[in-house]
CSV table of C-alpha atoms in Angstrom, one decimal:
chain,number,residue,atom,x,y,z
A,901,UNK,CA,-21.4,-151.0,-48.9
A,902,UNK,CA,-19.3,-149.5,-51.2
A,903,UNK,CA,-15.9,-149.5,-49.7
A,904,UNK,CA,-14.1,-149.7,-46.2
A,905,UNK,CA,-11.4,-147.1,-45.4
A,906,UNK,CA,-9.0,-146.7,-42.7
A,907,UNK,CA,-9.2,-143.4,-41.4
A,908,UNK,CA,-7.3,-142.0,-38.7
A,909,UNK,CA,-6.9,-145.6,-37.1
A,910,UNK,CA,-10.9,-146.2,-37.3
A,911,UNK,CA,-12.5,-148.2,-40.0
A,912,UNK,CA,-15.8,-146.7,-42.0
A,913,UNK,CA,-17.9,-148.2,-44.2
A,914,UNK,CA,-19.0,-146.0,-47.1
A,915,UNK,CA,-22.3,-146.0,-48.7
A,916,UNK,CA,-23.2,-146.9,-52.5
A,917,UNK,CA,-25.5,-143.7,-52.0
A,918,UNK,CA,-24.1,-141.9,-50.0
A,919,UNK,CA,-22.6,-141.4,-46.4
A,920,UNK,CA,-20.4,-143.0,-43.9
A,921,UNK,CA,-20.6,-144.9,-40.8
A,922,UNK,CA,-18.1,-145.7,-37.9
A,923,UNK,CA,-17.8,-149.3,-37.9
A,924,UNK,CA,-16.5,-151.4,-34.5
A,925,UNK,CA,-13.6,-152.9,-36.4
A,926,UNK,CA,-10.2,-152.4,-36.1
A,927,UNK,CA,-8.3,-153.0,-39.1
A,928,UNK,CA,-9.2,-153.9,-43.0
A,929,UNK,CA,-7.9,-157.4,-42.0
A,930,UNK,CA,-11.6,-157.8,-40.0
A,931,UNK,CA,-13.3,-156.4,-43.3
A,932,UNK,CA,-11.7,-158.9,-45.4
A,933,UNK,CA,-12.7,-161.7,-43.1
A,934,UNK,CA,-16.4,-160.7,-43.2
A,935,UNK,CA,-16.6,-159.3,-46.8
A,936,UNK,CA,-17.5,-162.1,-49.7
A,937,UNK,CA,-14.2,-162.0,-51.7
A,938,UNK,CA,-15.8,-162.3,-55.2
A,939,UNK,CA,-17.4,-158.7,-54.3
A,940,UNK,CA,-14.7,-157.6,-52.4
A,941,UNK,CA,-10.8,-156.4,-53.4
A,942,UNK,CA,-7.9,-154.7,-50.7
A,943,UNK,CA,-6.9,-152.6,-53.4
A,944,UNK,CA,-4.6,-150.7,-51.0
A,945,UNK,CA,-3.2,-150.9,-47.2
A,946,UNK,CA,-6.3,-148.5,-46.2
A,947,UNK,CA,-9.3,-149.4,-49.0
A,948,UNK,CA,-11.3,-152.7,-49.2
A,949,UNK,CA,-13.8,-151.7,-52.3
A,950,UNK,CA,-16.8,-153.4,-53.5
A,951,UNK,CA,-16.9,-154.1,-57.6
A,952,UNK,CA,-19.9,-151.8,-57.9
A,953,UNK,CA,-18.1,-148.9,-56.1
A,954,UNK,CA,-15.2,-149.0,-59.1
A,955,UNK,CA,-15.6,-146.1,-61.3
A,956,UNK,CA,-12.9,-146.5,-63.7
A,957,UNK,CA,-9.4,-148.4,-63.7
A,958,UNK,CA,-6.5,-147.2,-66.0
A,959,UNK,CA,-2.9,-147.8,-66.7
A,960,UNK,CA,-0.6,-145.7,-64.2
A,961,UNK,CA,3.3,-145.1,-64.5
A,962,UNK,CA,5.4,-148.4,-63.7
A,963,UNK,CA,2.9,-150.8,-64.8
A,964,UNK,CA,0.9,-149.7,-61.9
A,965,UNK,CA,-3.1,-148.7,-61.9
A,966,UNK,CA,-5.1,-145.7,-60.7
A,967,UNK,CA,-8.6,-147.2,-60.0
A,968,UNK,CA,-11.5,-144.9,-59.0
A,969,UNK,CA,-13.8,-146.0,-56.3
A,970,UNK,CA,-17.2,-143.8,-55.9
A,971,UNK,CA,-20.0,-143.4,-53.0
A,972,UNK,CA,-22.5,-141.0,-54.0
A,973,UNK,CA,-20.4,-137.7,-54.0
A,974,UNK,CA,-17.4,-139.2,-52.4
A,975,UNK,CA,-15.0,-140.6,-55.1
A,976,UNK,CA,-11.5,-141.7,-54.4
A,977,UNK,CA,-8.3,-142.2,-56.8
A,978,UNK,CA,-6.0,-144.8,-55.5
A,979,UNK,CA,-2.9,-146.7,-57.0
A,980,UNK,CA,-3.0,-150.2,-57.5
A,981,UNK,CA,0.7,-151.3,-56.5
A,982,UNK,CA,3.1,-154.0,-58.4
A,983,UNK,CA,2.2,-156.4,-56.3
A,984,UNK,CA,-1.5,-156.1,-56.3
A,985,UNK,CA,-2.1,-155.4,-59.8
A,986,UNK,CA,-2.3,-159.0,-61.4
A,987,UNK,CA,-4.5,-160.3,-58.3
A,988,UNK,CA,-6.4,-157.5,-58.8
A,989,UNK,CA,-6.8,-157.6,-62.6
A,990,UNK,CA,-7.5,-161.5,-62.1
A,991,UNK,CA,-10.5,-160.2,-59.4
A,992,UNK,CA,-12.1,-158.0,-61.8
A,993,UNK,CA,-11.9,-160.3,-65.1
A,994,UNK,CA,-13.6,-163.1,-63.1
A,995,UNK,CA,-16.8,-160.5,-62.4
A,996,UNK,CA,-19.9,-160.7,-64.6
């Protein structure tokens, strides 16, 4: 998978290739228990993205981050907050 969303108070998974799919879990807190953290990042309150999903991180206003995540056609922008953006930094230096 490339990335879980919160949509509309359902949880999808989104394809590497391509696609979606409705999954039976409730919140991104379920995700994050059965998602393998060293792939795996919250980056917001509704996206739980896979490292090979993430398209391109750069510096935002405030010492946040916009970070694109892509699945097939879909792509997303989203904001890396304060408070997430030195775990998050941490996450994607340990990769590789």
């Amino acid at each position: 998978m490339a990335f879980f969303a919160s949509e509309d108070k359902c949880i999808f998974a989104y394809k590497k290739g391509g696609g979606r799919k409705l999954t039976a879990m409730t919140n991104l807190s379920e995700v994050e228990h059965i998602v393998s953290r060293s792939d795996f990042f919250k980056l917001s309150r509704d996206l739980v993205v896979n490292i090979s999903a993430i398209a391109s991180v750069q510096k935002f206003f405030h010492g946040r981050l916009s970070v694109v995540v892509r699945a097939g056609t879909e792509e997303r922008r989203v904001v890396v907050s304060m408070a997430r953006r030195k775990n998050f930094l941490d996450w994607l230096g340990g990769q590789g």
